[in-house]
PDB file of C-alpha atoms in Angstrom:
ATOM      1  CA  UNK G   1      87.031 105.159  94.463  1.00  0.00           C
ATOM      2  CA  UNK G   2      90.038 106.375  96.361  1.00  0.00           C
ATOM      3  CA  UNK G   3      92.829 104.336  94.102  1.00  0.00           C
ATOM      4  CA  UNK G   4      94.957 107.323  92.110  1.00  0.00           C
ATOM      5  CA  UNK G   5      97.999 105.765  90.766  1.00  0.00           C
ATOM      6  CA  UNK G   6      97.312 103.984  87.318  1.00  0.00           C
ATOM      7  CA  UNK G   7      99.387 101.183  87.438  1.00  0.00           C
ATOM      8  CA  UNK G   8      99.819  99.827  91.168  1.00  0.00           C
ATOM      9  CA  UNK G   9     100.680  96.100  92.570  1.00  0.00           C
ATOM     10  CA  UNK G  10      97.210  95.000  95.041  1.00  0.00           C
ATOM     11  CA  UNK G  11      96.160  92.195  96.670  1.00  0.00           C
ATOM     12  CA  UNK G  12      93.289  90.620  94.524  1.00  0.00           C
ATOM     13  CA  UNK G  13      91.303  88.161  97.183  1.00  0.00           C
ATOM     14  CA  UNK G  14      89.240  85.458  94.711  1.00  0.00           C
ATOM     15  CA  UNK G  15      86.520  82.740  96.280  1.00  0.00           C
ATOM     16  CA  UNK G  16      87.618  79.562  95.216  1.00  0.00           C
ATOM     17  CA  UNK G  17      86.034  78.025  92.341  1.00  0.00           C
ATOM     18  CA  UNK G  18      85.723  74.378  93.791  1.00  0.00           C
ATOM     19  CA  UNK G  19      86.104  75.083  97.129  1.00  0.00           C
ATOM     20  CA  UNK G  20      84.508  78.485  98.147  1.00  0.00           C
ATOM     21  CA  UNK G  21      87.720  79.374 100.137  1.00  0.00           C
ATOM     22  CA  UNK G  22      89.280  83.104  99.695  1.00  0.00           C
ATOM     23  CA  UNK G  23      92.585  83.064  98.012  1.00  0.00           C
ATOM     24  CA  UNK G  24      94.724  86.301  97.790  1.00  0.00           C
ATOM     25  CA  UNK G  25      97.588  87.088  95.653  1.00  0.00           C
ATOM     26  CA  UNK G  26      99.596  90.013  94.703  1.00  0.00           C
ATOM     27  CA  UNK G  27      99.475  91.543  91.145  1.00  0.00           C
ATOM     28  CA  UNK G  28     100.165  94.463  88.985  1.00  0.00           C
ATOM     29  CA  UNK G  29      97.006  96.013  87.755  1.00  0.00           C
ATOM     30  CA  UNK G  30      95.836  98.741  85.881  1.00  0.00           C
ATOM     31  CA  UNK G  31      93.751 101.561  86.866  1.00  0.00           C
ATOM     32  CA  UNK G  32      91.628 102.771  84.040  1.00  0.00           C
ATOM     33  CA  UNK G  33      88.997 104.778  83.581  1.00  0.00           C
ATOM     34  CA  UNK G  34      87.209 104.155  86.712  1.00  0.00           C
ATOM     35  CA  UNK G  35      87.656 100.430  86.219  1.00  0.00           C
ATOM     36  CA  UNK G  36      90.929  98.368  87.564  1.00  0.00           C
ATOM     37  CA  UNK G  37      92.235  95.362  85.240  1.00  0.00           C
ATOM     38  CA  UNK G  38      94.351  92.625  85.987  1.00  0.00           C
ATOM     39  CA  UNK G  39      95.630  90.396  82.695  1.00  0.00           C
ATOM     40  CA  UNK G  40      98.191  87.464  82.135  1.00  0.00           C
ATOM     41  CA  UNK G  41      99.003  85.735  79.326  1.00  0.00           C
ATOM     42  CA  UNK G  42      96.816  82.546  79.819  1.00  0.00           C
ATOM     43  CA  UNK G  43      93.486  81.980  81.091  1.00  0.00           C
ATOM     44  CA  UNK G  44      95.047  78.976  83.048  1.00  0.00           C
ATOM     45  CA  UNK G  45      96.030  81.123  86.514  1.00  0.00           C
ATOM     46  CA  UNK G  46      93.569  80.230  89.752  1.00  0.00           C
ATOM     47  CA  UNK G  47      92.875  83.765  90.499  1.00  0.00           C
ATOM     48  CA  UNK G  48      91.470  84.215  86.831  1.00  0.00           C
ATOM     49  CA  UNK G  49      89.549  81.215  86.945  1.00  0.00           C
ATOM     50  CA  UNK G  50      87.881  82.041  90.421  1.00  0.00           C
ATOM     51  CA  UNK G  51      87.302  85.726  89.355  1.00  0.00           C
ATOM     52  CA  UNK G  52      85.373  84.050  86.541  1.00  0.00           C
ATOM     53  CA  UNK G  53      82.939  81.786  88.560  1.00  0.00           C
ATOM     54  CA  UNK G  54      82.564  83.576  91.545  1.00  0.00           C
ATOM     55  CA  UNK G  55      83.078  87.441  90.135  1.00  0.00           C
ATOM     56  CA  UNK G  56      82.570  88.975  93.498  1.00  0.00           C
ATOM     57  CA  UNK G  57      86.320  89.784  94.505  1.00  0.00           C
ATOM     58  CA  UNK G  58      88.212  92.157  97.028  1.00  0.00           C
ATOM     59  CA  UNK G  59      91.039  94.169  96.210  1.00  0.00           C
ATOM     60  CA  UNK G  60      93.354  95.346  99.085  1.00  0.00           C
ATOM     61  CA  UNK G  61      95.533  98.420  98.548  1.00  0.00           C
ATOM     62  CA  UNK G  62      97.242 100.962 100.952  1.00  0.00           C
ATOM     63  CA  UNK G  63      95.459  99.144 103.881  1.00  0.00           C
ATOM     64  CA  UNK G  64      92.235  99.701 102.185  1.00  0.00           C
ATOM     65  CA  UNK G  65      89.798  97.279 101.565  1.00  0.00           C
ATOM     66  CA  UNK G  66      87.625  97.209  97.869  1.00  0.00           C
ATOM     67  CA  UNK G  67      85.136  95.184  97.077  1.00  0.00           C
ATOM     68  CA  UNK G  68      83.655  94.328  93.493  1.00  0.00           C
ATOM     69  CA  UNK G  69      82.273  92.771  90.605  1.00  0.00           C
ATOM     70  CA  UNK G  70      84.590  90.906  88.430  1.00  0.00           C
ATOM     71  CA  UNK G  71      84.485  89.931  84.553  1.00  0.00           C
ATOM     72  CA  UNK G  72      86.493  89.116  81.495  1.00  0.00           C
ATOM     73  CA  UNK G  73      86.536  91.412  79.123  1.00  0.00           C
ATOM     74  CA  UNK G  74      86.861  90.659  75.541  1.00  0.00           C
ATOM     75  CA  UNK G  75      87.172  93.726  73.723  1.00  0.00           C
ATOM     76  CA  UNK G  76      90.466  93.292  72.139  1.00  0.00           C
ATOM     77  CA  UNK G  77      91.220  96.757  71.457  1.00  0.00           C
ATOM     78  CA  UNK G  78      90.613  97.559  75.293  1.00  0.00           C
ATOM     79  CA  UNK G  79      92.668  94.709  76.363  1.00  0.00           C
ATOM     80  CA  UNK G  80      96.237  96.020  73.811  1.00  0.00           C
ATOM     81  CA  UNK G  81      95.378  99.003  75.679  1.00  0.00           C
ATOM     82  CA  UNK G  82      95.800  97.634  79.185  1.00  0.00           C
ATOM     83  CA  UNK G  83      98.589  95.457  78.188  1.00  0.00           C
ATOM     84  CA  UNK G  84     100.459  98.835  76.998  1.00  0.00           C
ATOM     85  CA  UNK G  85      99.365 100.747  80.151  1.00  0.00           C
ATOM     86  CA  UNK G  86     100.687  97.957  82.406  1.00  0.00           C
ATOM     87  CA  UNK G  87     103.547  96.987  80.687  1.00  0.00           C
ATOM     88  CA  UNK G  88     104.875 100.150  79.531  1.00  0.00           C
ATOM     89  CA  UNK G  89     107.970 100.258  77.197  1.00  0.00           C
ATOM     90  CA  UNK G  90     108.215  96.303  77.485  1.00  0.00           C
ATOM     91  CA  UNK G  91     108.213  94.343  74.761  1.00  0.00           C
ATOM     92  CA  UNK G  92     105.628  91.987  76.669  1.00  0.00           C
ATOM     93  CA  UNK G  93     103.021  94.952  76.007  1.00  0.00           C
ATOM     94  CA  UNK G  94     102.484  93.606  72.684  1.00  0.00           C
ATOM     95  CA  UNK G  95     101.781  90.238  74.133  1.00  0.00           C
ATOM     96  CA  UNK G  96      97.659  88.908  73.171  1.00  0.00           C
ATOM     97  CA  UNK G  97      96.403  88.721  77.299  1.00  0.00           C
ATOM     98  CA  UNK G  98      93.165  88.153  78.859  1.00  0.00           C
ATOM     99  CA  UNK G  99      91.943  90.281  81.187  1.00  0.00           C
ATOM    100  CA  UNK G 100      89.338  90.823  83.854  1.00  0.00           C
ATOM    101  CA  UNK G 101      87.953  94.096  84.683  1.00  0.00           C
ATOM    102  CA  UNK G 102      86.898  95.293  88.088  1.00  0.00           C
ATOM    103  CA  UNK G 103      84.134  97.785  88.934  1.00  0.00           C
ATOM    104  CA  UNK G 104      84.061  98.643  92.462  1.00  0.00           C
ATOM    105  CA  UNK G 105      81.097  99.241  94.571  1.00  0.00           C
ATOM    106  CA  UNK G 106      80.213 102.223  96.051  1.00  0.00           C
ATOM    107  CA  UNK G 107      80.730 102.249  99.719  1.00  0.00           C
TER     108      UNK G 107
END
């Protein structure tokens, strides 16, 4: 994996849950050991939803190109932990999020 920084804004590309298509948005995320997290307060968002059926995703970052597996975690220790790491010194750090984790495939 050649991601460093532990909290960094990517692209996170999702395959539509209905209709197959990619979808890409920009996010903060969390890189932790070895694994990269994305949370938000609801379940309700599209990219969580798509990671969720269709867990293969790509994350873009520095004008690199990750692929990987996607899948809700539901440790809730692990996911105060992210929420701290990501939103450090905010009061939203103590917010209850769900998360995804990421493990990315060797290449």
């Amino acid at each position: 994996m050649e991601i460093k920084e532990e909290l960094f804004r990517p692209i996170l590309t999702t395959r539509g849950r209905k209709t197959g298509k990619e979808h890409s948005v920009m996010l903060r995320a969390v890189n932790h050991n070895g694994k990269i997290y994305f949370s938000r307060h609801k379940p309700d968002g599209d990219w969580f939803k798509n990671a969720i059926v269709n867990p293969q995703v790509k994350i873009t970052y520095n004008d690199k190109v990750f692929s990987g597996t996607a899948k809700e975690i539901t440790d809730e220790e692990l996911g105060k932990k992210i929420s701290y790491l990501k939103y450090p010194g905010e009061e939203r750090a103590k917010e209850k999020r769900v998360t995804i984790e990421v493990t990315l495939n060797e290449d």
